[in-house]
mmCIF file with all atom_site columns, C-alpha atoms in Angstrom:
data_model
loop_
_atom_site.group_PDB
_atom_site.id
_atom_site.type_symbol
_atom_site.label_atom_id
_atom_site.label_alt_id
_atom_site.label_comp_id
_atom_site.label_asym_id
_atom_site.label_entity_id
_atom_site.label_seq_id
_atom_site.pdbx_PDB_ins_code
_atom_site.Cartn_x
_atom_site.Cartn_y
_atom_site.Cartn_z
_atom_site.occupancy
_atom_site.B_iso_or_equiv
_atom_site.pdbx_formal_charge
_atom_site.auth_seq_id
_atom_site.auth_comp_id
_atom_site.auth_asym_id
_atom_site.auth_atom_id
_atom_site.pdbx_PDB_model_num
ATOM 1   C CA . MET A 1 1   ? 3.552   -3.771  -13.636 1.00 0.00 ? 6   MET A CA 1
ATOM 2   C CA . ASP A 1 2   ? 6.089   -1.864  -11.576 1.00 0.00 ? 7   ASP A CA 1
ATOM 3   C CA . LYS A 1 3   ? 9.494   -3.401  -12.456 1.00 0.00 ? 8   LYS A CA 1
ATOM 4   C CA . LYS A 1 4   ? 10.800  -3.390  -8.868  1.00 0.00 ? 9   LYS A CA 1
ATOM 5   C CA . LEU A 1 5   ? 7.567   -5.045  -7.660  1.00 0.00 ? 10  LEU A CA 1
ATOM 6   C CA . GLN A 1 6   ? 7.691   -7.703  -10.380 1.00 0.00 ? 11  GLN A CA 1
ATOM 7   C CA . LYS A 1 7   ? 11.304  -8.577  -9.547  1.00 0.00 ? 12  LYS A CA 1
ATOM 8   C CA . PHE A 1 8   ? 10.430  -8.744  -5.830  1.00 0.00 ? 13  PHE A CA 1
ATOM 9   C CA . LEU A 1 9   ? 7.439   -11.053 -6.449  1.00 0.00 ? 14  LEU A CA 1
ATOM 10  C CA . ASP A 1 10  ? 9.372   -13.260 -8.891  1.00 0.00 ? 15  ASP A CA 1
ATOM 11  C CA . ASN A 1 11  ? 12.242  -13.655 -6.412  1.00 0.00 ? 16  ASN A CA 1
ATOM 12  C CA . SER A 1 12  ? 9.898   -14.381 -3.489  1.00 0.00 ? 17  SER A CA 1
ATOM 13  C CA . LYS A 1 13  ? 8.879   -17.831 -4.802  1.00 0.00 ? 18  LYS A CA 1
ATOM 14  C CA . ILE A 1 14  ? 5.189   -17.259 -4.110  1.00 0.00 ? 19  ILE A CA 1
ATOM 15  C CA . LYS A 1 15  ? 2.274   -17.646 -6.494  1.00 0.00 ? 20  LYS A CA 1
ATOM 16  C CA . TYR A 1 16  ? 0.723   -14.477 -7.800  1.00 0.00 ? 21  TYR A CA 1
ATOM 17  C CA . LYS A 1 17  ? -1.266  -13.492 -10.853 1.00 0.00 ? 22  LYS A CA 1
ATOM 18  C CA . VAL A 1 18  ? -1.065  -10.328 -12.940 1.00 0.00 ? 23  VAL A CA 1
ATOM 19  C CA . VAL A 1 19  ? -4.563  -9.176  -13.899 1.00 0.00 ? 24  VAL A CA 1
ATOM 20  C CA . GLU A 1 20  ? -4.826  -6.918  -16.948 1.00 0.00 ? 25  GLU A CA 1
ATOM 21  C CA . HIS A 1 21  ? -7.754  -4.512  -17.210 1.00 0.00 ? 26  HIS A CA 1
ATOM 22  C CA . LYS A 1 22  ? -8.800  -1.260  -18.821 1.00 0.00 ? 27  LYS A CA 1
ATOM 23  C CA . LYS A 1 23  ? -7.231  1.918   -17.424 1.00 0.00 ? 28  LYS A CA 1
ATOM 24  C CA . VAL A 1 24  ? -8.510  2.742   -13.912 1.00 0.00 ? 29  VAL A CA 1
ATOM 25  C CA . TYR A 1 25  ? -7.491  5.353   -11.370 1.00 0.00 ? 30  TYR A CA 1
ATOM 26  C CA . THR A 1 26  ? -9.082  4.066   -8.153  1.00 0.00 ? 31  THR A CA 1
ATOM 27  C CA . ALA A 1 27  ? -9.514  0.719   -6.425  1.00 0.00 ? 32  ALA A CA 1
ATOM 28  C CA . LEU A 1 28  ? -13.300 1.090   -6.433  1.00 0.00 ? 33  LEU A CA 1
ATOM 29  C CA . ASN A 1 29  ? -13.244 1.834   -10.173 1.00 0.00 ? 34  ASN A CA 1
ATOM 30  C CA . GLU A 1 30  ? -11.129 -1.291  -10.643 1.00 0.00 ? 35  GLU A CA 1
ATOM 31  C CA . ALA A 1 31  ? -13.635 -3.440  -8.735  1.00 0.00 ? 36  ALA A CA 1
ATOM 32  C CA . GLU A 1 32  ? -16.538 -2.054  -10.793 1.00 0.00 ? 37  GLU A CA 1
ATOM 33  C CA . THR A 1 33  ? -14.718 -2.366  -14.141 1.00 0.00 ? 38  THR A CA 1
ATOM 34  C CA . GLN A 1 34  ? -13.775 -6.002  -13.550 1.00 0.00 ? 39  GLN A CA 1
ATOM 35  C CA . HIS A 1 35  ? -16.999 -6.935  -11.726 1.00 0.00 ? 40  HIS A CA 1
ATOM 36  C CA . LEU A 1 36  ? -14.973 -7.945  -8.674  1.00 0.00 ? 41  LEU A CA 1
ATOM 37  C CA . ASN A 1 37  ? -16.090 -8.156  -5.074  1.00 0.00 ? 42  ASN A CA 1
ATOM 38  C CA . GLU A 1 38  ? -15.146 -4.827  -3.462  1.00 0.00 ? 43  GLU A CA 1
ATOM 39  C CA . LYS A 1 39  ? -14.090 -6.758  -0.354  1.00 0.00 ? 44  LYS A CA 1
ATOM 40  C CA . THR A 1 40  ? -11.188 -8.397  -2.237  1.00 0.00 ? 45  THR A CA 1
ATOM 41  C CA . VAL A 1 41  ? -9.896  -5.272  -4.001  1.00 0.00 ? 46  VAL A CA 1
ATOM 42  C CA . ALA A 1 42  ? -7.362  -3.334  -1.940  1.00 0.00 ? 47  ALA A CA 1
ATOM 43  C CA . LYS A 1 43  ? -7.260  0.449   -1.744  1.00 0.00 ? 48  LYS A CA 1
ATOM 44  C CA . THR A 1 44  ? -3.707  1.578   -0.960  1.00 0.00 ? 49  THR A CA 1
ATOM 45  C CA . VAL A 1 45  ? -3.334  4.966   0.715   1.00 0.00 ? 50  VAL A CA 1
ATOM 46  C CA . LEU A 1 46  ? -0.157  6.866   1.550   1.00 0.00 ? 51  LEU A CA 1
ATOM 47  C CA . ILE A 1 47  ? -0.541  8.447   4.986   1.00 0.00 ? 52  ILE A CA 1
ATOM 48  C CA . LYS A 1 48  ? 1.486   11.328  6.369   1.00 0.00 ? 53  LYS A CA 1
ATOM 49  C CA . SER A 1 49  ? 1.816   11.719  10.119  1.00 0.00 ? 54  SER A CA 1
ATOM 50  C CA . ASP A 1 50  ? 3.746   14.145  12.286  1.00 0.00 ? 55  ASP A CA 1
ATOM 51  C CA . LYS A 1 51  ? 6.346   11.376  12.586  1.00 0.00 ? 56  LYS A CA 1
ATOM 52  C CA . SER A 1 52  ? 6.644   9.774   9.154   1.00 0.00 ? 57  SER A CA 1
ATOM 53  C CA . TYR A 1 53  ? 4.841   8.204   6.213   1.00 0.00 ? 58  TYR A CA 1
ATOM 54  C CA . ALA A 1 54  ? 3.012   4.872   6.163   1.00 0.00 ? 59  ALA A CA 1
ATOM 55  C CA . ILE A 1 55  ? 0.889   2.824   3.802   1.00 0.00 ? 60  ILE A CA 1
ATOM 56  C CA . VAL A 1 56  ? -2.631  1.833   4.810   1.00 0.00 ? 61  VAL A CA 1
ATOM 57  C CA . VAL A 1 57  ? -4.467  -0.883  2.874   1.00 0.00 ? 62  VAL A CA 1
ATOM 58  C CA . VAL A 1 58  ? -8.263  -1.129  3.189   1.00 0.00 ? 63  VAL A CA 1
ATOM 59  C CA . PRO A 1 59  ? -11.093 -2.714  1.140   1.00 0.00 ? 64  PRO A CA 1
ATOM 60  C CA . ALA A 1 60  ? -11.927 -0.663  -1.986  1.00 0.00 ? 65  ALA A CA 1
ATOM 61  C CA . ALA A 1 61  ? -15.400 0.422   -0.848  1.00 0.00 ? 66  ALA A CA 1
ATOM 62  C CA . LYS A 1 62  ? -14.203 1.590   2.584   1.00 0.00 ? 67  LYS A CA 1
ATOM 63  C CA . TYR A 1 63  ? -12.507 4.754   3.810   1.00 0.00 ? 68  TYR A CA 1
ATOM 64  C CA . VAL A 1 64  ? -9.374  4.989   5.931   1.00 0.00 ? 69  VAL A CA 1
ATOM 65  C CA . ASP A 1 65  ? -10.256 5.663   9.563   1.00 0.00 ? 70  ASP A CA 1
ATOM 66  C CA . PHE A 1 66  ? -7.627  8.282   10.396  1.00 0.00 ? 71  PHE A CA 1
ATOM 67  C CA . ASN A 1 67  ? -8.307  8.106   14.147  1.00 0.00 ? 72  ASN A CA 1
ATOM 68  C CA . LYS A 1 68  ? -7.489  4.396   14.197  1.00 0.00 ? 73  LYS A CA 1
ATOM 69  C CA . VAL A 1 69  ? -4.356  4.964   12.099  1.00 0.00 ? 74  VAL A CA 1
ATOM 70  C CA . LYS A 1 70  ? -3.305  7.808   14.392  1.00 0.00 ? 75  LYS A CA 1
ATOM 71  C CA . LYS A 1 71  ? -3.617  5.484   17.384  1.00 0.00 ? 76  LYS A CA 1
ATOM 72  C CA . ALA A 1 72  ? -1.673  2.693   15.612  1.00 0.00 ? 77  ALA A CA 1
ATOM 73  C CA . LEU A 1 73  ? 1.128   5.110   14.706  1.00 0.00 ? 78  LEU A CA 1
ATOM 74  C CA . ALA A 1 74  ? 1.059   6.789   18.131  1.00 0.00 ? 79  ALA A CA 1
ATOM 75  C CA . ALA A 1 75  ? 1.001   10.080  16.222  1.00 0.00 ? 80  ALA A CA 1
ATOM 76  C CA . LYS A 1 76  ? -0.493  13.463  17.066  1.00 0.00 ? 81  LYS A CA 1
ATOM 77  C CA . LYS A 1 77  ? -1.549  14.284  13.508  1.00 0.00 ? 82  LYS A CA 1
ATOM 78  C CA . VAL A 1 78  ? -2.408  12.034  10.561  1.00 0.00 ? 83  VAL A CA 1
ATOM 79  C CA . SER A 1 79  ? -3.652  12.911  7.081   1.00 0.00 ? 84  SER A CA 1
ATOM 80  C CA . MET A 1 80  ? -3.716  11.603  3.558   1.00 0.00 ? 85  MET A CA 1
ATOM 81  C CA . ALA A 1 81  ? -0.460  12.450  1.802   1.00 0.00 ? 86  ALA A CA 1
ATOM 82  C CA . LYS A 1 82  ? -0.511  15.037  -0.989  1.00 0.00 ? 87  LYS A CA 1
ATOM 83  C CA . GLU A 1 83  ? 0.297   14.253  -4.620  1.00 0.00 ? 88  GLU A CA 1
ATOM 84  C CA . SER A 1 84  ? 3.661   15.987  -4.164  1.00 0.00 ? 89  SER A CA 1
ATOM 85  C CA . ASP A 1 85  ? 4.427   13.590  -1.265  1.00 0.00 ? 90  ASP A CA 1
ATOM 86  C CA . MET A 1 86  ? 3.710   10.616  -3.525  1.00 0.00 ? 91  MET A CA 1
ATOM 87  C CA . THR A 1 87  ? 6.141   11.759  -6.163  1.00 0.00 ? 92  THR A CA 1
ATOM 88  C CA . LYS A 1 88  ? 8.776   12.675  -3.567  1.00 0.00 ? 93  LYS A CA 1
ATOM 89  C CA . VAL A 1 89  ? 8.477   9.707   -1.168  1.00 0.00 ? 94  VAL A CA 1
ATOM 90  C CA . LEU A 1 90  ? 7.333   6.926   -3.508  1.00 0.00 ? 95  LEU A CA 1
ATOM 91  C CA . LYS A 1 91  ? 8.670   8.246   -6.821  1.00 0.00 ? 96  LYS A CA 1
ATOM 92  C CA . THR A 1 92  ? 5.332   7.426   -8.438  1.00 0.00 ? 97  THR A CA 1
ATOM 93  C CA . LYS A 1 93  ? 2.182   9.081   -9.804  1.00 0.00 ? 98  LYS A CA 1
ATOM 94  C CA . ILE A 1 94  ? -1.123  9.308   -7.975  1.00 0.00 ? 99  ILE A CA 1
ATOM 95  C CA . GLY A 1 95  ? -3.141  6.114   -8.324  1.00 0.00 ? 100 GLY A CA 1
ATOM 96  C CA . LEU A 1 96  ? -0.059  3.949   -8.815  1.00 0.00 ? 101 LEU A CA 1
ATOM 97  C CA . VAL A 1 97  ? 0.718   3.185   -5.170  1.00 0.00 ? 102 VAL A CA 1
ATOM 98  C CA . HIS A 1 98  ? 0.972   -0.563  -4.570  1.00 0.00 ? 103 HIS A CA 1
ATOM 99  C CA . PRO A 1 99  ? 0.564   -2.106  -1.086  1.00 0.00 ? 104 PRO A CA 1
ATOM 100 C CA . PHE A 1 100 ? 4.071   -3.579  -0.886  1.00 0.00 ? 105 PHE A CA 1
ATOM 101 C CA . GLY A 1 101 ? 5.296   -0.810  1.400   1.00 0.00 ? 106 GLY A CA 1
ATOM 102 C CA . ASN A 1 102 ? 8.453   -2.713  2.244   1.00 0.00 ? 107 ASN A CA 1
ATOM 103 C CA . LEU A 1 103 ? 9.706   -1.825  -1.257  1.00 0.00 ? 108 LEU A CA 1
ATOM 104 C CA . TYR A 1 104 ? 9.259   1.852   -0.316  1.00 0.00 ? 109 TYR A CA 1
ATOM 105 C CA . LYS A 1 105 ? 10.829  1.175   3.112   1.00 0.00 ? 110 LYS A CA 1
ATOM 106 C CA . LEU A 1 106 ? 7.547   2.192   4.762   1.00 0.00 ? 111 LEU A CA 1
ATOM 107 C CA . PRO A 1 107 ? 5.432   0.486   7.430   1.00 0.00 ? 112 PRO A CA 1
ATOM 108 C CA . VAL A 1 108 ? 2.211   -1.095  6.151   1.00 0.00 ? 113 VAL A CA 1
ATOM 109 C CA . PHE A 1 109 ? -1.092  -1.278  8.031   1.00 0.00 ? 114 PHE A CA 1
ATOM 110 C CA . ILE A 1 110 ? -3.684  -3.650  6.586   1.00 0.00 ? 115 ILE A CA 1
ATOM 111 C CA . ASP A 1 111 ? -7.342  -3.824  7.484   1.00 0.00 ? 116 ASP A CA 1
ATOM 112 C CA . SER A 1 112 ? -8.191  -7.264  8.866   1.00 0.00 ? 117 SER A CA 1
ATOM 113 C CA . ALA A 1 113 ? -11.248 -7.471  6.585   1.00 0.00 ? 118 ALA A CA 1
ATOM 114 C CA . LEU A 1 114 ? -8.914  -7.936  3.582   1.00 0.00 ? 119 LEU A CA 1
ATOM 115 C CA . LEU A 1 115 ? -7.079  -10.769 5.304   1.00 0.00 ? 120 LEU A CA 1
ATOM 116 C CA . LYS A 1 116 ? -10.336 -12.748 5.580   1.00 0.00 ? 121 LYS A CA 1
ATOM 117 C CA . GLN A 1 117 ? -10.690 -12.943 1.776   1.00 0.00 ? 122 GLN A CA 1
ATOM 118 C CA . LYS A 1 118 ? -9.492  -15.841 -0.417  1.00 0.00 ? 123 LYS A CA 1
ATOM 119 C CA . VAL A 1 119 ? -7.390  -13.411 -2.482  1.00 0.00 ? 124 VAL A CA 1
ATOM 120 C CA . ILE A 1 120 ? -6.374  -9.769  -2.415  1.00 0.00 ? 125 ILE A CA 1
ATOM 121 C CA . ILE A 1 121 ? -6.360  -7.841  -5.676  1.00 0.00 ? 126 ILE A CA 1
ATOM 122 C CA . ALA A 1 122 ? -4.211  -4.722  -5.523  1.00 0.00 ? 127 ALA A CA 1
ATOM 123 C CA . SER A 1 123 ? -2.506  -2.180  -7.715  1.00 0.00 ? 128 SER A CA 1
ATOM 124 C CA . ALA A 1 124 ? 0.628   -3.464  -9.391  1.00 0.00 ? 129 ALA A CA 1
ATOM 125 C CA . GLY A 1 125 ? 1.959   0.073   -9.786  1.00 0.00 ? 130 GLY A CA 1
ATOM 126 C CA . SER A 1 126 ? 0.142   0.410   -13.109 1.00 0.00 ? 131 SER A CA 1
ATOM 127 C CA . TYR A 1 127 ? -3.156  1.902   -14.301 1.00 0.00 ? 132 TYR A CA 1
ATOM 128 C CA . THR A 1 128 ? -3.843  -1.225  -16.401 1.00 0.00 ? 133 THR A CA 1
ATOM 129 C CA . GLU A 1 129 ? -2.532  -4.100  -14.255 1.00 0.00 ? 134 GLU A CA 1
ATOM 130 C CA . SER A 1 130 ? -3.263  -5.444  -10.811 1.00 0.00 ? 135 SER A CA 1
ATOM 131 C CA . VAL A 1 131 ? -1.728  -8.238  -8.790  1.00 0.00 ? 136 VAL A CA 1
ATOM 132 C CA . GLU A 1 132 ? -3.726  -11.070 -7.236  1.00 0.00 ? 137 GLU A CA 1
ATOM 133 C CA . ILE A 1 133 ? -2.163  -12.680 -4.171  1.00 0.00 ? 138 ILE A CA 1
ATOM 134 C CA . THR A 1 134 ? -3.366  -14.687 -1.185  1.00 0.00 ? 139 THR A CA 1
ATOM 135 C CA . PRO A 1 135 ? -3.588  -12.804 2.118   1.00 0.00 ? 140 PRO A CA 1
ATOM 136 C CA . LYS A 1 136 ? -1.224  -15.379 3.636   1.00 0.00 ? 141 LYS A CA 1
ATOM 137 C CA . ASP A 1 137 ? 1.468   -14.690 1.019   1.00 0.00 ? 142 ASP A CA 1
ATOM 138 C CA . PHE A 1 138 ? 0.948   -10.929 1.297   1.00 0.00 ? 143 PHE A CA 1
ATOM 139 C CA . GLU A 1 139 ? 1.483   -11.157 5.072   1.00 0.00 ? 144 GLU A CA 1
ATOM 140 C CA . LYS A 1 140 ? 4.583   -13.299 4.578   1.00 0.00 ? 145 LYS A CA 1
ATOM 141 C CA . LEU A 1 141 ? 6.130   -10.805 2.126   1.00 0.00 ? 146 LEU A CA 1
ATOM 142 C CA . VAL A 1 142 ? 5.138   -7.499  3.721   1.00 0.00 ? 147 VAL A CA 1
ATOM 143 C CA . GLN A 1 143 ? 4.652   -8.319  7.431   1.00 0.00 ? 148 GLN A CA 1
ATOM 144 C CA . PRO A 1 144 ? 2.032   -5.587  7.857   1.00 0.00 ? 149 PRO A CA 1
ATOM 145 C CA . ALA A 1 145 ? 0.499   -4.418  11.115  1.00 0.00 ? 150 ALA A CA 1
ATOM 146 C CA . LYS A 1 146 ? -3.020  -5.869  11.224  1.00 0.00 ? 151 LYS A CA 1
ATOM 147 C CA . GLY A 1 147 ? -6.114  -4.237  12.657  1.00 0.00 ? 152 GLY A CA 1
ATOM 148 C CA . SER A 1 148 ? -9.257  -2.285  11.947  1.00 0.00 ? 153 SER A CA 1
ATOM 149 C CA . PHE A 1 149 ? -8.243  0.748   9.872   1.00 0.00 ? 154 PHE A CA 1
ATOM 150 C CA . SER A 1 150 ? -11.377 1.382   7.803   1.00 0.00 ? 155 SER A CA 1
ATOM 151 C CA . LYS A 1 151 ? -14.903 2.701   8.152   1.00 0.00 ? 156 LYS A CA 1
#
């Protein structure tokens, strides 16, 4: 688990669970490997707009709807960030982006569908570990913008 993330979660006084699994590179792969409901597994995407960067969190089996994100950011142009952006902005490798954007000092947009689940399972900044947290606690810690950001 990402050390900064673990310290943040430990200090937050909320309940969370670290889930160990075999090495995976995508959220969908994680859901399949662990036989999890794709609706509870979060896909975390770094977005680049003409204004800044943001993190968008959607269910694993869905795609980011860039038009909806563009509207939410009030941006002219929005795209998925490149690998070089990830290393520069997040100081991490591709596939290791966790949804706690506040630790990257970035705004977070979460798809409402994830907030309807009992738990959210997301990357813990590791290829072999995920973090399980309730949507309520995630909202409390991250204070994301909520809406429909997937298709």
